Amino acid sequence: MTPKEQVLGSIRRGLRRSALSDEQAAPLRQRVAAHPRHLIPARSRIDHAAQITLFIANVTKEYGTVIRVGGVADVPGAISDYLASQNLPSRIVVAPHPALRDVPWHDRPLLEIREGRAGPLDPVSVTQGFAAIAETGTLMLPSAPERPTTLNLLPDTAIVVLQASRVVGPYEDAWDLLRAEGGMPRNVMFVTGPSRSADIEQTLELGAHGPRNLHVVLIEDHVS
Amino acid sequence: MHISSPQFHQNARRAMADAGLQKALATSRPHFLERRANAVANLPEFEMLRDTARDIKNHTLAHLDFYLETFEQNVEKAGGKVHWCPTADDARDAVLRICREADARTVTKGKSMISEEIELNDHLERNGIQPVETDLGEYIIQLRKEAPSHIIAPAFHLNRDDWETQFRLSHTDLPADRVFAERRDILTEARAKLRARFLAADVGITGANFLIAETGSSVIVTNEGNGDLTQTLPRVHIALATIEKVVPTLEDCTSLLRVLARSATGQDFSVYTTFSTGGRRPRDLDGPEEYHVVVVDNGRSGMLGSEFQDMLRCIRCAACMNHCPVYGAIGGHAYGWVYPGPMGSVLTPSLAGLDRTKNLPNASTFCGKCESVCPVRIPLPGLMRHWREREFERHLTPATQRRNLGLWAWFAQRPALYRTATRASIGALKLLSGKRGRFKSLPMAGNWTQGRDLPAPEGGTFFARLAAAERARRP
Ligand code: SF4
């Protein structure tokens, strides 16, 4: 008997039945394919403008920061102003994402820019958000060649550029966007605020192993 | 298996006399209680979500074989591999084999209770591989060569100065004049030390809060980001998970996540909730090349179909221990094995055998607080009572206790006699207590009256009062 048969056999003995027949398994297969939603809290079932407001409020509550800008052209200014105001270095590693390649970085020549994944010495990263969940102020950051995971983790400061139209209410809407736009990548990170630990006396300290600062640049592109 | 549950009474006594532990418990516990209460108060649907969470888990457990096989198919589709492990030995060997094939010298680890259960670190060390715990709390207890005292806050028993002392001892390059005035200084020191470890590791081992059958993903939930660094930077990622972690779909997982963080740390959502599915894809710039899921049974399947099946719904949020007055008095180590508090008092006898753990289901006042906060509505006191019944059936209960219980049962089966006897003893106690209405000491209840007075019973028996109330209600 293989270890797999051993485990499955023991499970079936506990459940007092043999392996499911095709007919018995059909509704389960159907359930997986249809992936029905369960109860979704009312708090995010509001109009889109209100979802954006809720998203911002929740990011802020979780110690992140958000700035709203009118368009892609405003991104370099917003980022360099943020870095200056926080006394942070202006050396940034940027995700090789088409939307970020459209950003007129040369408007701010003082920004020192490298494209790629993050290394241990990069102080600041900029990546393109895929979607954001208003319910809890959560960013959805799926991995892709143009969205390396290390950007979310290694730098002290993580900046996420996000189109306001990509703010959804509950997580379920974000899953559906992901399913519609390519399916499950290697890694999907849901990020809610900067990294923290409460391991010392159960008291919250920001800046554990991941970024100490999380800043969202929200581009107004939605039609309200 | 290191287990000191048979010495529970000594352990508990020692814990209550441990000033450092008592200080840590007094400082830390209120934080957990307050944060959970706030999170729950801010979500009107919370109670309904608990029902949903329970139902999802029950559905999955009833079809566990199907969902595990579906999970495996989808892991393989994503280029990963599932390793089925009936026992702890199998799981240790599977992990070691993968590490050896990867030529690993150091592995980083995210927090995982199953890794504690199968004593993985010892096994790796014995075989020349150095495991480095990266969760802040796990890191310090690894340095102190201790076991976790809490399932989500491993260093729950420590105070701030313990951290400083340990760092000065273990980080030999630390200048003597380095100050640790703030918690932040401790965090900064640990972060710097572990950064180098993350970058050097050949294999990263994480646990899993969930496995998703639909996609073949393993899910970790953390606040520090250590789990993500552990599974992103090395060449090989191993996710360790027990069989009951699987859920059917992303939507099922999402519903469980809504109650998990709120019940655990009182956050609406943890900082990092991450879904890993297979290894690096073509053109990806980072991520592990290999993805392995070690699926461990180690006694869980034996709980299916038994009165303890409900325990397999547990999502390890720790709300039950955070709210438990017994845990609050003695901390986690006194329970003597990996899982403390109410969930441990049900789970440990299932996994380690009742003979060595019979004290645990008795370490409860049955106040019911654990059940009232459990996000998947596990009837913990009821399950502990099942263990007490088994203990009695199997004659593991001490002789005096059995005799007294037998005596009580004999009376209880004779209602008329029982009522007469209780009426008589109420009267006697009232008389004996005199004007003060309380006893400073009583024969055979010395342990109890040592800490407090026993109030003498007032009024009549329950039945007498019930009858009186009914008479009064009738016109
Ligand atoms: S038994 Fe319930 S409350 Fe306790 S850890 Fe498990 S899920 Fe949480």
XYZ file of N, CA and C in Angstrom, chain A residues 31 35-41 135-136 170-173 175 179 190, chain B residues 43 45-57 60 209-210 212 214 219 221 247-263 267-269 273 275 313 315 317 375-376:
195
model
N -19.352 21.791 -7.329
C -19.175 22.831 -6.312
C -17.826 23.534 -6.490
N -17.560 27.307 -7.494
C -17.038 28.021 -6.322
C -18.032 29.061 -5.771
N -19.166 28.592 -5.248
C -20.195 29.529 -4.772
C -19.685 30.435 -3.650
N -20.231 31.639 -3.611
C -19.896 32.579 -2.546
C -20.742 32.312 -1.315
N -20.199 32.645 -0.157
C -20.990 32.545 1.069
C -21.411 33.947 1.484
N -21.816 34.064 2.733
C -22.233 35.365 3.254
C -21.115 36.405 3.102
N -21.456 37.536 2.493
C -20.479 38.618 2.360
C -20.958 39.800 3.208
N -20.102 40.300 4.099
C -20.526 41.385 4.983
C -21.050 42.596 4.201
N -13.173 46.186 1.737
C -13.667 45.587 2.985
C -12.671 45.735 4.136
N -11.375 45.523 3.835
C -10.385 45.601 4.905
C -9.148 46.431 4.533
N -15.628 43.309 -1.767
C -15.130 42.153 -1.012
C -14.035 41.396 -1.767
N -13.339 40.499 -1.051
C -12.292 39.660 -1.660
C -12.821 38.871 -2.857
N -14.067 38.431 -2.749
C -14.633 37.572 -3.792
C -14.584 38.253 -5.153
N -14.821 39.580 -5.181
C -14.763 40.296 -6.457
C -13.340 40.297 -7.007
N -11.087 37.921 -6.477
C -10.831 36.572 -7.027
C -11.400 36.461 -8.430
N -9.468 35.439 -11.780
C -9.864 34.291 -12.614
C -10.078 34.738 -14.054
N -2.031 38.992 -0.373
C -2.958 40.009 0.115
C -2.202 40.801 1.179
N -18.076 44.017 13.269
C -18.590 43.245 12.142
C -19.929 42.611 12.530
N -22.029 40.895 11.086
C -22.321 39.542 10.585
C -21.478 38.463 11.254
N -20.684 38.832 12.268
C -19.683 37.886 12.773
C -20.291 36.540 13.199
N -21.393 36.575 13.927
C -21.967 35.315 14.418
C -22.425 34.427 13.261
N -22.997 35.054 12.223
C -23.418 34.272 11.059
C -22.214 33.705 10.313
N -21.137 34.493 10.302
C -19.915 34.005 9.633
C -19.330 32.797 10.368
N -19.538 32.752 11.675
C -19.073 31.575 12.427
C -19.837 30.332 11.977
N -21.148 30.495 11.749
C -21.933 29.352 11.256
C -21.414 28.901 9.892
N -21.168 29.896 9.021
C -20.642 29.579 7.690
C -19.328 28.818 7.807
N -18.452 29.328 8.660
C -17.125 28.707 8.831
C -17.282 27.254 9.285
N -18.160 27.050 10.256
C -18.397 25.684 10.745
C -18.902 24.783 9.612
N -19.861 25.298 8.831
C -20.469 24.478 7.779
C -19.459 24.113 6.681
N -18.603 25.078 6.335
C -17.593 24.800 5.302
C -16.675 23.682 5.766
N -16.244 23.781 7.026
C -15.335 22.765 7.554
C -16.042 21.411 7.633
N -16.253 19.874 4.207
C -14.950 19.382 3.741
C -14.579 18.077 4.431
N -2.030 27.525 6.693
C -3.299 27.689 7.389
C -4.419 26.984 6.638
N -4.275 26.953 5.313
C -5.264 26.281 4.469
C -4.562 25.686 3.260
N -5.926 24.738 -0.729
C -7.111 24.968 -1.562
C -7.190 23.886 -2.639
N -9.331 23.550 -5.122
C -9.625 24.123 -6.444
C -8.362 24.508 -7.219
N -1.772 28.185 1.844
C -1.999 29.559 2.285
C -1.319 29.781 3.622
N -0.729 32.820 6.727
C -1.264 34.067 7.265
C -0.268 34.569 8.300
N -9.493 22.962 2.087
C -10.865 23.465 1.868
C -11.110 23.431 0.359
N -12.383 23.402 -0.053
C -12.631 23.234 -1.487
C -12.146 24.400 -2.361
N -12.599 25.621 -2.083
C -12.380 26.699 -3.055
C -11.803 27.959 -2.412
N -11.424 28.906 -3.256
C -10.947 30.200 -2.773
C -12.041 30.915 -1.975
N -13.288 30.761 -2.410
C -14.389 31.404 -1.682
C -14.540 30.801 -0.282
N -14.392 29.479 -0.184
C -14.467 28.839 1.136
C -13.369 29.378 2.040
N -12.171 29.453 1.482
C -11.030 29.937 2.254
C -11.270 31.386 2.700
N -11.777 32.193 1.778
C -12.035 33.599 2.081
C -12.999 33.743 3.260
N -14.039 32.917 3.274
C -15.004 32.998 4.378
C -14.337 32.631 5.706
N -13.449 31.649 5.673
C -12.750 31.273 6.905
C -11.777 32.369 7.336
N -11.151 33.019 6.352
C -10.219 34.098 6.685
C -10.941 35.247 7.387
N -12.208 35.445 7.058
C -12.945 36.543 7.696
C -13.075 36.334 9.208
N -13.106 35.099 9.641
C -13.198 34.881 11.093
C -11.833 34.589 11.729
N -10.852 34.201 10.916
C -9.562 33.781 11.502
C -8.818 34.934 12.193
N -8.494 35.983 11.436
C -7.677 37.046 12.022
C -8.421 37.733 13.170
N -9.722 37.917 12.987
C -10.495 38.584 14.047
C -10.469 37.781 15.338
N -10.558 36.456 15.216
C -10.552 35.613 16.413
C -9.153 35.509 17.012
N -7.337 41.478 14.458
C -7.222 42.314 13.262
C -8.373 41.951 12.325
N -8.773 42.903 11.460
C -9.783 42.560 10.471
C -9.206 41.552 9.480
N -7.923 41.742 9.170
C -7.213 40.842 8.265
C -5.749 40.911 8.665
N -1.577 37.666 3.791
C -2.272 36.408 3.569
C -1.860 35.976 2.174
N -1.105 33.112 -0.956
C -1.472 31.859 -1.620
C -0.317 31.432 -2.527
N -12.200 20.681 12.852
C -12.560 21.976 12.243
C -11.590 23.086 12.642
N -9.145 25.940 13.282
C -8.291 26.719 12.377
C -7.139 27.376 13.144
N -6.757 29.422 15.754
C -6.765 30.870 15.950
C -6.311 31.247 17.357
N -14.312 30.295 16.502
C -14.883 30.753 15.231
C -15.530 29.633 14.415
N -15.168 28.379 14.681
C -15.793 27.281 13.946
C -16.700 26.458 14.872
